[in-house]
Short mmCIF file of C-alpha atoms in Angstrom, two decimals:
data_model
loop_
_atom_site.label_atom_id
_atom_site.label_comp_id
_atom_site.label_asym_id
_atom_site.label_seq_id
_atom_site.Cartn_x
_atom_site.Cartn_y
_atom_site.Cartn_z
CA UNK A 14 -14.56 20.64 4.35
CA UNK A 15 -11.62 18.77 5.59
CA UNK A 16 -8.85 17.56 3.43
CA UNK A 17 -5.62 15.96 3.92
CA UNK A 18 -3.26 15.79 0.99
CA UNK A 19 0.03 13.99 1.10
CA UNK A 20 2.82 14.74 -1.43
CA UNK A 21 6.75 13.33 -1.69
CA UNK A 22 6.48 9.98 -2.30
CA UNK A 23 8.36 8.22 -5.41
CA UNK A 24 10.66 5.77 -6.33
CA UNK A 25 14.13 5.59 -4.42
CA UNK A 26 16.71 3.42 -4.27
CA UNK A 27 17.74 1.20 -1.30
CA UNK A 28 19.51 3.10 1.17
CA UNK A 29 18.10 6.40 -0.70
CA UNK A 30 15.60 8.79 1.34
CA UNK A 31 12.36 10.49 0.87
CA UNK A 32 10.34 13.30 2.67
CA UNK A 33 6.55 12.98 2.86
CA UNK A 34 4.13 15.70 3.92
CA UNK A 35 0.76 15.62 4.88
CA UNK A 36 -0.97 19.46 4.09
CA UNK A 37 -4.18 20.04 5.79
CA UNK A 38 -6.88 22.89 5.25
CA UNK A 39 -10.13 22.51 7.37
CA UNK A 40 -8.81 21.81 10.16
CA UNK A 41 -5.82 22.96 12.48
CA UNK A 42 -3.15 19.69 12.81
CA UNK A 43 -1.26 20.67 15.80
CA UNK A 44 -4.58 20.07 17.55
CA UNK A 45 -4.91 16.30 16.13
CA UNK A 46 -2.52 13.23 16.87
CA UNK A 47 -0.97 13.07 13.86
CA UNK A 48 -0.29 9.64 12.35
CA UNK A 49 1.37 7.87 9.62
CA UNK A 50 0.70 4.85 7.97
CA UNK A 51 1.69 2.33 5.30
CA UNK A 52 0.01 -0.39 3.28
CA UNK A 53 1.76 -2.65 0.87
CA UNK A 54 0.23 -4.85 -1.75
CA UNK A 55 -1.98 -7.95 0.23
CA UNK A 56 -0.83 -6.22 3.82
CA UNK A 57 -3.25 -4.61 6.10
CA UNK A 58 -2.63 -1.18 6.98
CA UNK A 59 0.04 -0.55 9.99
CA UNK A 60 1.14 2.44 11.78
CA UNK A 61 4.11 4.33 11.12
CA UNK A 62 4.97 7.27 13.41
CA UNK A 63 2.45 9.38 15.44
CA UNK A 64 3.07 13.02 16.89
CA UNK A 65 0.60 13.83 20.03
CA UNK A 66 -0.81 17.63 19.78
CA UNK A 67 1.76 17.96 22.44
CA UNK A 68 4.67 16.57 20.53
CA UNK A 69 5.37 14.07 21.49
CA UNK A 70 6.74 10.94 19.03
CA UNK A 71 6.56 7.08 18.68
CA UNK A 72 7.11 4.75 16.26
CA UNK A 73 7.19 1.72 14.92
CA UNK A 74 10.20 -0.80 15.59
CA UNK A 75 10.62 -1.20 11.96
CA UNK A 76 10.95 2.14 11.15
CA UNK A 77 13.24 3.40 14.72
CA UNK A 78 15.79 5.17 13.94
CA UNK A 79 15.78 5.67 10.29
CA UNK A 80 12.21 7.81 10.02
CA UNK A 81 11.58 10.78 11.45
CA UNK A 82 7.91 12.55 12.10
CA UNK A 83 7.57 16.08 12.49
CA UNK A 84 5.00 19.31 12.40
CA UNK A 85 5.56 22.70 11.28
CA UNK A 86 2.09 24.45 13.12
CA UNK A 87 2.46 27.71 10.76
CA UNK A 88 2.62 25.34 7.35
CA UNK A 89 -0.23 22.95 8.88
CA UNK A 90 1.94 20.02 7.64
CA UNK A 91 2.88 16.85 8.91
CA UNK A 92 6.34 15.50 7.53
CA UNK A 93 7.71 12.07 7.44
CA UNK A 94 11.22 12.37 7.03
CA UNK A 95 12.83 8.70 5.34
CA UNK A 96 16.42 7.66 5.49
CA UNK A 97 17.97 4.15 4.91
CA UNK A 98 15.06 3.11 3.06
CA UNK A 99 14.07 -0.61 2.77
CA UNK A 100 12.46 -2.42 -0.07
CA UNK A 101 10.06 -3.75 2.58
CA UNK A 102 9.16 0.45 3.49
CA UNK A 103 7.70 0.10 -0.30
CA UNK A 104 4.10 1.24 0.22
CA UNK A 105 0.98 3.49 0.39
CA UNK A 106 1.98 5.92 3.03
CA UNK A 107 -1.38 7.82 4.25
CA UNK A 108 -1.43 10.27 7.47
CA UNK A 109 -4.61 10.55 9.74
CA UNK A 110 -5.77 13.07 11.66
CA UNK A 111 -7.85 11.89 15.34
CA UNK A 112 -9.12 14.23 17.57
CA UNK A 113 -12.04 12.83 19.55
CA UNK A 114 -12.49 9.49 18.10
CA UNK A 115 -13.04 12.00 14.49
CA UNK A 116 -10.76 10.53 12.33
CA UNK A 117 -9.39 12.19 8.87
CA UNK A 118 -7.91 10.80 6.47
CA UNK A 119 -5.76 11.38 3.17
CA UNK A 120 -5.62 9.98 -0.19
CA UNK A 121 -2.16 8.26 0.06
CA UNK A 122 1.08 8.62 -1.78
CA UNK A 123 2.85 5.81 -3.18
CA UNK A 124 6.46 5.19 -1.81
CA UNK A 125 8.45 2.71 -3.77
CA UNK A 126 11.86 1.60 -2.75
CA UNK A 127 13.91 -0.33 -5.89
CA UNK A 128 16.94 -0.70 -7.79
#
């Protein structure tokens, strides 16, 4: 059985920063595109930041620069390192795993950025 559990979120203050990981067990990550991404309240679901199996990194223009994806193979964990956050980053941040058009998913953690 696959699972994907993601842990870190909270509440921060503007400006304040956050570390989200992704934990997998079923399955071995740095063999999946790894990808983050975010829903707020009456949004549709957009895409963070993606790591290839490879390593390679992209994300997305309102996040450059301030977030930071990474994977540590021996933990099987996907981070999401958050600086600079924006009350507009406030969301449900979920990672996916997609190998061969066989997507995983996790349950989401809720990131909320307030004063």
């Amino acid at each position: 059985q696959v699972q994907l559990v993601e842990s870190g979120g909270g509440l921060v203050q503007p400006g304040g920063s956050l570390r989200l990981s992704c934990t997998a067990s079923g399955i071995i990550l740095g063999s999946y595109v790894m990808t983050w991404y975010r829903q707020a309240p009456g949004k549709q679901r957009e895409w963070v930041a993606i790591i290839t199996s490879g390593g390679a990194t992209n994300y997305a223009e309102s996040v450059k620069g301030r977030f930071t994806i990474s994977r540590v193979n021996a933990k099987n964990t996907v981070y999401l390192q958050m600086n600079s956050l924006k009350p507009e980053d406030t969301a449900v941040y979920y990672c996916n795993a997609n190998r061969d058009r066989v997507y995983y998913w996790g349950q989401g953690t809720q990131v909320t950025v307030s004063s």
